[in-house]
Amino acid sequence: MSRQPMYRQIAGAIRTQIESGELKPGDALPTESALQAQFSVSRVTVRQALKQLTEQGIIESIQGSGSYVKEERVNYDIYQLTSFSEKLGDRHADTHSEVQVFEVIKTDETLAAQLHLAPGDKAWHVKRVRFIRQKPVALEETWMPLVIFPDLTWEVMENSKYHFIEQVKKRVIDRSEQEIVPVMPDEEAVAALGIDPARPILEKISRGFLKSGEVFEYSRNLFKSDDYKFTLVAKRRQ
C-alpha cells in the first residue's frame, strides 16, 4: 500500500494514463463523480488531485465542461494568413464553430470607415466561438460587407469563411492588417471560453483585404493565452 496521500495517488494514475497515451492531448478526463467511484474517495480528494495536475500544467479545467488533457499551444504564425482549421491542419484535430449571432446591421461611422463603406451601408455581424475538439479556445466577432457577400449563410460561418470566399465566391484574399494586445476578459468572454476573469487574454483586431483592394472583413478575436502562442520572424535590415 502506497504511503502517498490518496490525492497524489490519483494524480499519479492519471499522469500515467497520459504518459502511456491512453489519454491524449485534448481528451476529457472522467468526471469528478466517476473518479470518486473509481478510487472510493471524497470529492475533496478528487479535486485536490485535479488541482495538482492543473498546477503542473498537465491538465486544464474548462468552466462548465470538465477537465481535459492539456494540448500544446496553437502556433499562430503572424506572417501566414491562414484560416482557423488550416492552422490546426498538422494536428488532425477536430475543429468547429458555434455561431451565436448572425445578423445584418447598418454601419455607424466608425464601422463604415473600417470596412470602406458609407455610414448606413449594411454589413453582416457574426459572433462565433471556435472550438478545438470540444474545448472553446477563441471568441470571434466579425463584420463583413453585405454588398460583397449577399449570399453569406449561417452554415458558412459554422465552417470556414476563407473557403467560402476563395472556393465559392472565387475572390482572391490578399492580406490582413493585425494588432494584438493583452486585455482583461469581459463577462461574455469569460462565459464563452470558461476562463478566469482575473487573467488577461489576447485580443487581435484585424482587417482583411481582397486583391481588388476591398475590405472583406473587420474582426475582433479573443484568444485564451494558455492555448495560443504568436510567432514572427524578424530580419535585420542589411
Backbone as CSV, one residue per row, in Angstrom:
resi,resn,N_x,N_y,N_z,CA_x,CA_y,CA_z,C_x,C_y,C_z
1,MET,0.848,-1.199,0.000,0.000,0.000,0.000,0.882,1.248,0.000
2,SER,0.652,2.140,-0.916,1.453,3.351,-1.004,1.197,4.241,0.199
3,ARG,2.289,4.890,0.651,2.164,5.822,1.769,1.816,7.224,1.279
4,GLN,1.791,7.426,-0.027,1.440,8.732,-0.561,-0.008,9.066,-0.229
5,PRO,-0.302,10.353,-0.007,-1.707,10.744,0.169,-2.528,10.295,-1.044
6,MET,-3.791,10.006,-0.810,-4.627,9.446,-1.863,-4.734,10.376,-3.065
7,TYR,-4.762,11.690,-2.837,-4.900,12.598,-3.974,-3.675,12.521,-4.879
8,ARG,-2.491,12.277,-4.282,-1.274,12.125,-5.086,-1.309,10.819,-5.882
9,GLN,-1.884,9.791,-5.283,-2.003,8.517,-5.994,-2.931,8.658,-7.207
10,ILE,-4.023,9.396,-7.013,-4.961,9.613,-8.128,-4.286,10.427,-9.227
11,ALA,-3.591,11.498,-8.814,-2.877,12.326,-9.795,-1.845,11.491,-10.545
12,GLY,-1.142,10.613,-9.821,-0.139,9.758,-10.445,-0.757,8.789,-11.445
13,ALA,-1.928,8.251,-11.107,-2.601,7.304,-12.004,-3.038,8.006,-13.294
14,ILE,-3.558,9.224,-13.167,-3.973,9.981,-14.352,-2.750,10.350,-15.189
15,ARG,-1.668,10.750,-14.510,-0.438,11.109,-15.225,0.095,9.918,-16.013
16,THR,0.017,8.727,-15.427,0.469,7.513,-16.121,-0.365,7.247,-17.361
17,GLN,-1.678,7.452,-17.262,-2.557,7.268,-18.427,-2.199,8.228,-19.555
18,ILE,-1.809,9.442,-19.176,-1.431,10.436,-20.187,-0.092,10.075,-20.817
19,GLU,0.867,9.698,-19.996,2.203,9.363,-20.497,2.190,8.115,-21.376
20,SER,1.271,7.201,-21.093,1.189,5.966,-21.880,0.415,6.158,-23.181
21,GLY,-0.262,7.300,-23.299,-1.054,7.559,-24.498,-2.496,7.110,-24.386
22,GLU,-2.852,6.535,-23.238,-4.236,6.113,-23.045,-5.161,7.330,-23.057
23,LEU,-4.674,8.417,-22.458,-5.357,9.707,-22.538,-4.493,10.624,-23.393
24,LYS,-5.067,11.198,-24.441,-4.308,12.007,-25.383,-4.614,13.491,-25.204
25,PRO,-3.722,14.368,-25.706,-3.981,15.809,-25.618,-5.357,16.159,-26.148
26,GLY,-6.098,16.911,-25.361,-7.453,17.299,-25.746,-8.532,16.373,-25.244
27,ASP,-8.154,15.168,-24.776,-9.156,14.222,-24.271,-9.747,14.720,-22.953
28,ALA,-11.006,14.421,-22.752,-11.669,14.762,-21.492,-11.345,13.714,-20.440
29,LEU,-11.085,14.167,-19.223,-10.895,13.256,-18.108,-12.258,12.764,-17.628
30,PRO,-12.285,11.632,-16.909,-13.547,11.213,-16.298,-14.079,12.322,-15.387
31,THR,-15.378,12.341,-15.183,-15.971,13.353,-14.318,-15.513,13.154,-12.877
32,GLU,-15.695,14.186,-12.065,-15.335,14.073,-10.653,-16.076,12.916,-9.999
33,SER,-17.350,12.755,-10.337,-18.146,11.659,-9.763,-17.580,10.306,-10.160
34,ALA,-17.157,10.175,-11.424,-16.591,8.910,-11.888,-15.274,8.612,-11.183
35,LEU,-14.461,9.636,-10.966,-13.190,9.446,-10.272,-13.418,9.098,-8.801
36,GLN,-14.431,9.699,-8.200,-14.800,9.356,-6.825,-15.127,7.866,-6.709
37,ALA,-15.952,7.403,-7.640,-16.368,5.996,-7.614,-15.190,5.066,-7.906
38,GLN,-14.346,5.465,-8.868,-13.218,4.621,-9.263,-12.229,4.409,-8.123
39,PHE,-11.958,5.477,-7.356,-10.939,5.400,-6.315,-11.524,5.329,-4.907
40,SER,-12.850,5.340,-4.802,-13.536,5.282,-3.495,-13.042,6.368,-2.553
41,VAL,-13.091,7.599,-3.051,-12.627,8.741,-2.256,-13.689,9.838,-2.291
42,SER,-13.439,10.881,-1.519,-14.371,12.008,-1.481,-14.134,12.950,-2.654
43,ARG,-15.104,13.825,-2.889,-14.972,14.822,-3.954,-13.799,15.763,-3.657
44,VAL,-13.579,16.066,-2.375,-12.469,16.949,-1.987,-11.135,16.344,-2.421
45,THR,-10.977,15.032,-2.213,-9.735,14.348,-2.587,-9.532,14.386,-4.101
46,VAL,-10.605,14.148,-4.847,-10.520,14.199,-6.309,-10.107,15.597,-6.757
47,ARG,-10.705,16.608,-6.155,-10.378,17.979,-6.554,-8.939,18.345,-6.211
48,GLN,-8.410,17.792,-5.119,-7.003,18.010,-4.786,-6.100,17.424,-5.872
49,ALA,-6.460,16.237,-6.346,-5.669,15.573,-7.387,-5.703,16.384,-8.686
50,LEU,-6.891,16.844,-9.061,-7.023,17.625,-10.289,-6.312,18.968,-10.162
51,LYS,-6.355,19.551,-8.983,-5.671,20.830,-8.743,-4.162,20.657,-8.921
52,GLN,-3.621,19.551,-8.415,-2.179,19.301,-8.558,-1.790,19.166,-10.026
53,LEU,-2.581,18.421,-10.790,-2.285,18.226,-12.206,-2.425,19.525,-12.990
54,THR,-3.383,20.358,-12.587,-3.568,21.655,-13.233,-2.372,22.556,-12.963
55,GLU,-1.916,22.598,-11.727,-0.765,23.430,-11.355,0.506,22.969,-12.055
56,GLN,0.588,21.688,-12.384,1.750,21.148,-13.081,1.649,21.338,-14.593
57,GLY,0.537,21.914,-15.056,0.360,22.163,-16.479,0.060,20.920,-17.291
58,ILE,-0.442,19.872,-16.630,-0.725,18.602,-17.307,-2.161,18.560,-17.806
59,ILE,-3.076,19.125,-17.027,-4.475,19.192,-17.437,-4.964,20.628,-17.294
60,GLU,-6.149,20.885,-17.792,-6.779,22.182,-17.596,-8.266,21.985,-17.399
61,SER,-8.861,22.868,-16.629,-10.298,22.793,-16.364,-11.026,23.843,-17.177
62,ILE,-12.120,23.455,-17.805,-12.967,24.371,-18.564,-14.257,24.536,-17.788
63,GLN,-14.544,25.779,-17.415,-15.716,26.077,-16.599,-16.984,25.534,-17.250
64,GLY,-17.712,24.715,-16.508,-18.959,24.166,-17.003,-18.810,23.015,-17.968
65,SER,-17.565,22.566,-18.194,-17.334,21.494,-19.158,-16.587,20.308,-18.561
66,GLY,-15.585,20.576,-17.726,-14.817,19.484,-17.131,-13.327,19.704,-17.266
67,SER,-12.550,18.644,-17.066,-11.096,18.717,-17.145,-10.606,17.974,-18.380
68,TYR,-9.558,18.516,-18.993,-9.015,17.967,-20.240,-7.499,17.860,-20.153
69,VAL,-6.948,16.898,-20.895,-5.501,16.798,-21.019,-5.033,18.012,-21.807
70,LYS,-4.068,18.720,-21.270,-3.632,19.967,-21.892,-2.909,19.692,-23.206
71,GLU,-3.248,20.504,-24.208,-2.622,20.380,-25.519,-1.493,21.401,-25.663
72,GLU,-0.597,21.123,-26.603,0.423,22.103,-26.952,-0.281,23.328,-27.516
73,ARG,0.243,24.499,-27.235,-0.388,25.720,-27.717,-0.436,25.766,-29.240
74,VAL,-1.506,26.355,-29.744,-1.623,26.572,-31.185,-0.604,27.637,-31.586
75,ASN,0.216,27.323,-32.594,1.205,28.279,-33.073,0.552,29.197,-34.095
76,TYR,0.368,30.451,-33.745,-0.266,31.431,-34.632,0.848,32.233,-35.303
77,ASP,1.203,31.801,-36.522,2.248,32.481,-37.283,1.662,33.753,-37.891
78,ILE,2.131,34.896,-37.408,1.581,36.179,-37.827,1.790,36.433,-39.319
79,TYR,2.847,35.834,-39.886,3.142,36.074,-41.297,2.427,35.116,-42.242
80,GLN,1.682,34.159,-41.704,0.920,33.231,-42.536,-0.566,33.512,-42.379
81,LEU,-1.202,33.984,-43.448,-2.633,34.289,-43.398,-3.408,33.015,-43.704
82,THR,-3.797,32.311,-42.644,-4.488,31.036,-42.788,-5.744,31.033,-41.941
83,SER,-6.651,30.139,-42.278,-7.896,30.014,-41.521,-7.649,29.249,-40.223
84,PHE,-8.653,29.256,-39.373,-8.582,28.542,-38.092,-8.269,27.066,-38.300
85,SER,-8.985,26.412,-39.210,-8.770,24.978,-39.448,-7.420,24.714,-40.099
86,GLU,-6.961,25.629,-40.966,-5.656,25.454,-41.609,-4.522,25.531,-40.598
87,LYS,-4.661,26.382,-39.581,-3.622,26.488,-38.563,-3.460,25.192,-37.777
88,LEU,-4.519,24.394,-37.734,-4.505,23.155,-36.959,-4.420,21.919,-37.841
89,GLY,-4.148,22.115,-39.114,-4.135,21.004,-40.051,-3.142,19.914,-39.706
90,ASP,-1.958,20.310,-39.207,-0.942,19.304,-38.895,-1.270,18.509,-37.642
91,ARG,-2.242,18.951,-36.888,-2.635,18.220,-35.676,-3.733,17.195,-35.936
92,HIS,-4.397,17.319,-37.073,-5.540,16.457,-37.388,-6.582,16.536,-36.272
93,ALA,-6.753,17.738,-35.722,-7.697,17.933,-34.625,-9.065,18.330,-35.170
94,ASP,-10.103,17.836,-34.525,-11.457,18.227,-34.895,-11.700,19.664,-34.457
95,THR,-12.130,20.496,-35.380,-12.446,21.880,-35.049,-13.865,22.188,-35.509
96,HIS,-14.510,23.077,-34.808,-15.816,23.541,-35.252,-16.109,24.897,-34.638
97,SER,-17.129,25.547,-35.145,-17.534,26.857,-34.649,-19.001,26.825,-34.246
98,GLU,-19.307,27.503,-33.166,-20.691,27.690,-32.747,-21.065,29.147,-32.993
99,VAL,-21.971,29.369,-33.926,-22.403,30.726,-34.260,-23.421,31.194,-33.220
100,GLN,-23.137,32.323,-32.605,-24.026,32.865,-31.575,-24.865,34.034,-32.085
101,VAL,-24.309,34.793,-33.032,-25.020,35.931,-33.620,-24.801,35.894,-35.123
102,PHE,-25.883,36.055,-35.886,-25.786,36.132,-37.346,-26.886,37.085,-37.795
103,GLU,-26.491,38.312,-38.158,-27.480,39.331,-38.463,-26.917,40.365,-39.428
104,VAL,-27.808,41.123,-40.028,-27.415,42.251,-40.874,-27.680,43.527,-40.089
105,ILE,-26.695,44.422,-40.082,-26.834,45.686,-39.360,-26.494,46.858,-40.276
106,LYS,-26.899,48.048,-39.875,-26.469,49.262,-40.559,-25.191,49.771,-39.888
107,THR,-24.195,50.112,-40.680,-22.923,50.551,-40.116,-23.004,51.983,-39.590
108,ASP,-22.321,52.216,-38.462,-22.156,53.580,-37.996,-20.886,54.139,-38.649
109,GLU,-20.511,55.345,-38.298,-19.361,55.985,-38.951,-18.067,55.207,-38.712
110,THR,-17.881,54.730,-37.491,-16.640,54.024,-37.149,-16.515,52.716,-37.918
111,LEU,-17.572,51.909,-37.897,-17.532,50.622,-38.593,-17.456,50.827,-40.104
112,ALA,-18.179,51.787,-40.619,-18.149,52.061,-42.055,-16.732,52.408,-42.510
113,ALA,-16.031,53.194,-41.713,-14.655,53.566,-42.063,-13.752,52.340,-42.109
114,GLN,-13.942,51.412,-41.168,-13.122,50.195,-41.135,-13.376,49.320,-42.358
115,LEU,-14.617,49.296,-42.835,-14.984,48.429,-43.953,-14.964,49.148,-45.305
116,HIS,-14.539,50.425,-45.302,-14.523,51.229,-46.528,-15.925,51.330,-47.131
117,LEU,-16.894,51.562,-46.253,-18.277,51.741,-46.673,-18.745,53.142,-46.301
118,ALA,-19.934,53.508,-46.737,-20.553,54.762,-46.319,-21.395,54.489,-45.078
119,PRO,-21.441,55.412,-44.134,-22.282,55.213,-42.949,-23.724,54.890,-43.360
120,GLY,-24.288,53.884,-42.731,-25.634,53.450,-43.065,-25.660,52.269,-44.008
121,ASP,-24.527,52.001,-44.698,-24.451,50.804,-45.533,-24.578,49.570,-44.647
122,LYS,-25.044,48.481,-45.221,-25.296,47.284,-44.422,-24.093,46.333,-44.395
123,ALA,-23.978,45.632,-43.272,-22.896,44.661,-43.099,-23.403,43.478,-42.285
124,TRP,-22.800,42.342,-42.537,-23.065,41.181,-41.687,-22.356,41.374,-40.354
125,HIS,-23.018,41.001,-39.291,-22.414,40.969,-37.963,-22.523,39.532,-37.465
126,VAL,-21.368,38.907,-37.265,-21.340,37.496,-36.874,-20.465,37.328,-35.639
127,LYS,-20.981,36.558,-34.693,-20.200,36.242,-33.496,-20.182,34.723,-33.352
128,ARG,-18.996,34.173,-33.155,-18.898,32.719,-33.027,-17.773,32.326,-32.079
129,VAL,-17.951,31.158,-31.446,-16.934,30.575,-30.572,-16.241,29.477,-31.361
130,ARG,-14.905,29.489,-31.360,-14.126,28.493,-32.087,-13.677,27.403,-31.119
131,PHE,-13.813,26.155,-31.546,-13.502,25.008,-30.692,-12.407,24.137,-31.304
132,ILE,-11.535,23.611,-30.457,-10.652,22.506,-30.817,-11.196,21.306,-30.064
133,ARG,-11.635,20.297,-30.800,-12.410,19.192,-30.225,-13.616,19.830,-29.510
134,GLN,-13.769,19.602,-28.239,-14.922,20.177,-27.537,-14.519,21.351,-26.646
135,LYS,-13.304,21.864,-26.840,-12.794,22.917,-25.963,-12.844,24.277,-26.649
136,PRO,-13.530,25.268,-26.046,-13.553,26.610,-26.644,-12.204,27.295,-26.474
137,VAL,-11.658,27.838,-27.569,-10.334,28.459,-27.499,-10.326,29.909,-27.979
138,ALA,-11.369,30.340,-28.686,-11.385,31.714,-29.181,-12.814,32.194,-29.373
139,LEU,-12.998,33.483,-29.144,-14.287,34.145,-29.385,-14.060,35.175,-30.477
140,GLU,-14.793,35.051,-31.577,-14.590,35.921,-32.734,-15.842,36.727,-33.027
141,GLU,-15.646,38.015,-33.249,-16.726,38.892,-33.705,-16.288,39.503,-35.035
142,THR,-17.096,39.327,-36.073,-16.708,39.728,-37.426,-17.803,40.554,-38.086
143,TRP,-17.375,41.552,-38.865,-18.282,42.347,-39.691,-17.815,42.216,-41.140
144,MET,-18.733,41.925,-42.072,-18.402,41.722,-43.480,-19.407,42.491,-44.342
145,PRO,-18.955,43.194,-45.361,-19.877,43.996,-46.189,-20.940,43.137,-46.870
146,LEU,-22.181,43.531,-46.712,-23.284,42.801,-47.347,-23.180,42.872,-48.866
147,VAL,-22.678,43.983,-49.390,-22.611,44.170,-50.834,-21.659,43.164,-51.481
148,ILE,-20.636,42.718,-50.755,-19.696,41.737,-51.293,-20.215,40.319,-51.091
149,PHE,-20.914,40.100,-49.967,-21.359,38.748,-49.630,-22.869,38.698,-49.366
150,PRO,-23.692,38.971,-50.352,-25.144,38.943,-50.136,-25.661,37.543,-49.838
151,ASP,-24.886,36.519,-50.217,-25.320,35.127,-50.045,-24.621,34.413,-48.892
152,LEU,-23.998,35.173,-47.997,-23.380,34.560,-46.811,-24.463,33.859,-45.989
153,THR,-24.137,32.697,-45.414,-25.120,31.947,-44.627,-24.566,31.566,-43.261
154,TRP,-25.483,31.210,-42.385,-25.135,30.691,-41.059,-24.221,29.475,-41.206
155,GLU,-24.543,28.596,-42.158,-23.774,27.358,-42.354,-22.340,27.656,-42.752
156,VAL,-22.136,28.688,-43.582,-20.768,29.079,-43.963,-19.970,29.441,-42.725
157,MET,-20.574,30.214,-41.845,-19.853,30.689,-40.658,-19.680,29.600,-39.606
158,GLU,-20.406,28.503,-39.740,-20.146,27.355,-38.875,-18.893,26.619,-39.327
159,ASN,-18.455,26.916,-40.537,-17.285,26.246,-41.101,-16.182,27.275,-41.377
160,SER,-15.765,27.420,-42.634,-14.659,28.322,-42.950,-15.093,29.426,-43.899
161,LYS,-14.992,30.672,-43.451,-15.333,31.784,-44.340,-14.269,31.945,-45.429
162,TYR,-13.020,31.575,-45.143,-11.978,31.658,-46.167,-12.274,30.697,-47.314
163,HIS,-12.757,29.506,-46.992,-13.127,28.548,-48.035,-14.264,29.122,-48.880
164,PHE,-15.235,29.731,-48.232,-16.367,30.341,-48.934,-15.892,31.453,-49.864
165,ILE,-15.019,32.315,-49.361,-14.549,33.453,-50.154,-13.743,32.983,-51.370
166,GLU,-12.840,32.036,-51.141,-11.929,31.622,-52.204,-12.519,30.570,-53.142
167,GLN,-13.201,29.584,-52.584,-13.683,28.467,-53.402,-15.086,28.685,-53.968
168,VAL,-15.938,29.382,-53.228,-17.307,29.616,-53.682,-17.419,30.960,-54.412
169,LYS,-16.930,32.016,-53.778,-17.025,33.343,-54.379,-15.925,33.603,-55.412
170,LYS,-14.883,32.773,-55.396,-13.769,32.908,-56.351,-13.081,34.270,-56.248
171,ARG,-12.971,34.763,-55.010,-12.264,36.009,-54.764,-10.877,35.695,-54.216
172,VAL,-9.934,36.599,-54.439,-8.550,36.373,-54.014,-8.263,37.196,-52.757
173,ILE,-7.935,36.513,-51.681,-7.571,37.189,-50.434,-6.111,37.627,-50.519
174,ASP,-5.874,38.889,-50.228,-4.522,39.442,-50.370,-3.760,39.498,-49.050
175,ARG,-4.348,40.152,-48.036,-3.582,40.366,-46.806,-4.518,40.671,-45.644
176,SER,-3.925,40.679,-44.457,-4.645,41.059,-43.247,-3.770,41.987,-42.426
177,GLU,-4.330,43.097,-41.979,-3.622,44.017,-41.089,-4.084,43.725,-39.667
178,GLN,-3.127,43.431,-38.770,-3.494,42.927,-37.448,-2.808,43.701,-36.326
179,GLU,-3.525,43.784,-35.221,-2.986,44.394,-33.999,-3.315,43.460,-32.844
180,ILE,-2.318,43.113,-32.045,-2.513,42.166,-30.943,-2.131,42.828,-29.628
181,VAL,-3.046,42.793,-28.660,-2.791,43.400,-27.350,-3.383,42.512,-26.251
182,PRO,-2.788,42.527,-25.047,-3.406,41.816,-23.924,-4.530,42.654,-23.338
183,VAL,-5.629,42.009,-22.975,-6.771,42.700,-22.375,-7.340,41.821,-21.258
184,MET,-8.112,42.441,-20.391,-8.828,41.676,-19.378,-10.151,41.201,-19.995
185,PRO,-10.531,39.960,-19.774,-11.759,39.446,-20.394,-13.012,40.070,-19.796
186,ASP,-14.004,40.319,-20.657,-15.286,40.791,-20.157,-16.152,39.585,-19.805
187,GLU,-17.353,39.839,-19.327,-18.235,38.746,-18.887,-18.561,37.789,-20.024
188,GLU,-18.741,38.328,-21.212,-19.073,37.492,-22.363,-17.933,36.519,-22.678
189,ALA,-16.693,37.009,-22.663,-15.537,36.156,-22.949,-15.356,35.102,-21.866
190,VAL,-15.550,35.490,-20.616,-15.430,34.545,-19.504,-16.425,33.401,-19.667
191,ALA,-17.668,33.749,-20.003,-18.708,32.734,-20.162,-18.458,31.851,-21.386
192,ALA,-18.034,32.455,-22.499,-17.856,31.707,-23.748,-16.644,30.781,-23.702
193,LEU,-15.572,31.225,-23.048,-14.314,30.475,-23.071,-14.029,29.728,-21.774
194,GLY,-14.866,29.941,-20.753,-14.662,29.243,-19.491,-13.343,29.592,-18.843
195,ILE,-13.040,30.889,-18.764,-11.733,31.331,-18.283,-11.840,32.102,-16.969
196,ASP,-10.676,32.279,-16.350,-10.567,33.023,-15.105,-10.711,34.519,-15.421
197,PRO,-11.681,35.203,-14.838,-11.874,36.625,-15.141,-10.722,37.510,-14.678
198,ALA,-9.850,36.962,-13.827,-8.736,37.758,-13.303,-7.465,37.617,-14.134
199,ARG,-7.504,36.760,-15.173,-6.322,36.555,-16.004,-6.495,37.212,-17.367
200,PRO,-5.469,37.928,-17.849,-5.584,38.579,-19.159,-5.643,37.577,-20.303
201,ILE,-6.242,38.000,-21.399,-6.295,37.204,-22.619,-5.717,38.048,-23.754
202,LEU,-5.624,37.463,-24.934,-5.067,38.174,-26.084,-6.189,38.606,-27.029
203,GLU,-6.150,39.857,-27.419,-7.132,40.385,-28.357,-6.432,40.731,-29.668
204,LYS,-6.994,40.245,-30.785,-6.457,40.558,-32.113,-7.522,41.309,-32.903
205,ILE,-7.192,42.520,-33.295,-8.056,43.312,-34.155,-7.474,43.239,-35.563
206,SER,-8.286,42.889,-36.544,-7.744,42.735,-37.895,-8.718,43.222,-38.961
207,ARG,-8.123,43.619,-40.101,-8.894,43.923,-41.303,-8.333,43.091,-42.440
208,GLY,-9.226,42.415,-43.167,-8.799,41.591,-44.287,-9.088,42.275,-45.609
209,PHE,-8.129,42.198,-46.538,-8.261,42.858,-47.833,-8.238,41.833,-48.963
210,LEU,-9.080,42.052,-49.956,-9.044,41.255,-51.170,-8.008,41.844,-52.128
211,LYS,-7.638,41.079,-53.134,-6.669,41.542,-54.118,-7.166,42.800,-54.815
212,SER,-8.478,42.956,-54.894,-9.089,44.133,-55.529,-8.918,45.404,-54.706
213,GLY,-8.477,45.249,-53.451,-8.345,46.388,-52.550,-9.522,46.546,-51.615
214,GLU,-10.606,45.799,-51.833,-11.791,45.868,-50.976,-11.500,45.244,-49.606
215,VAL,-12.079,45.833,-48.577,-12.012,45.227,-47.245,-13.121,44.181,-47.150
216,PHE,-12.751,42.929,-46.893,-13.787,41.892,-46.844,-14.201,41.549,-45.414
217,GLU,-13.410,41.982,-44.426,-13.827,41.734,-43.038,-13.098,42.663,-42.079
218,TYR,-13.770,42.938,-41.006,-13.180,43.611,-39.843,-13.517,42.713,-38.668
219,SER,-12.499,42.269,-37.923,-12.726,41.255,-36.891,-12.056,41.606,-35.572
220,ARG,-12.675,41.111,-34.534,-12.112,41.185,-33.186,-12.098,39.762,-32.646
221,ASN,-10.906,39.247,-32.357,-10.757,37.886,-31.841,-10.168,37.909,-30.444
222,LEU,-10.744,37.132,-29.559,-10.224,36.981,-28.207,-9.714,35.552,-28.052
223,PHE,-8.439,35.419,-27.706,-7.793,34.113,-27.597,-7.436,33.801,-26.146
224,LYS,-7.623,32.551,-25.757,-7.136,32.101,-24.458,-5.612,32.051,-24.521
225,SER,-4.946,32.784,-23.642,-3.488,32.868,-23.701,-2.820,31.530,-23.409
226,ASP,-3.515,30.622,-22.720,-2.944,29.303,-22.446,-2.921,28.419,-23.687
227,ASP,-3.728,28.751,-24.684,-3.876,27.882,-25.852,-3.161,28.378,-27.099
228,TYR,-2.688,29.616,-27.083,-2.068,30.186,-28.279,-0.696,30.757,-27.981
229,LYS,0.174,30.677,-28.978,1.418,31.419,-28.955,1.558,32.095,-30.319
230,PHE,2.016,33.343,-30.326,2.147,34.106,-31.556,3.616,34.203,-31.935
231,THR,3.938,33.849,-33.162,5.329,33.844,-33.591,5.502,34.717,-34.830
232,LEU,6.719,35.250,-34.969,7.078,36.012,-36.161,8.580,35.888,-36.359
233,VAL,9.022,36.167,-37.567,10.452,36.169,-37.889,10.834,37.598,-38.224
234,ALA,11.816,38.138,-37.508,12.278,39.495,-37.735,13.688,39.466,-38.318
235,LYS,13.891,40.134,-39.448,15.192,40.192,-40.074,15.786,41.585,-39.935
236,ARG,17.080,41.639,-39.638,17.760,42.923,-39.516,18.004,43.510,-40.895
237,ARG,17.743,44.807,-41.034,17.921,45.463,-42.320,19.397,45.420,-42.726
238,GLN,19.660,45.068,-43.963,21.029,44.962,-44.460,21.509,46.321,-45.014
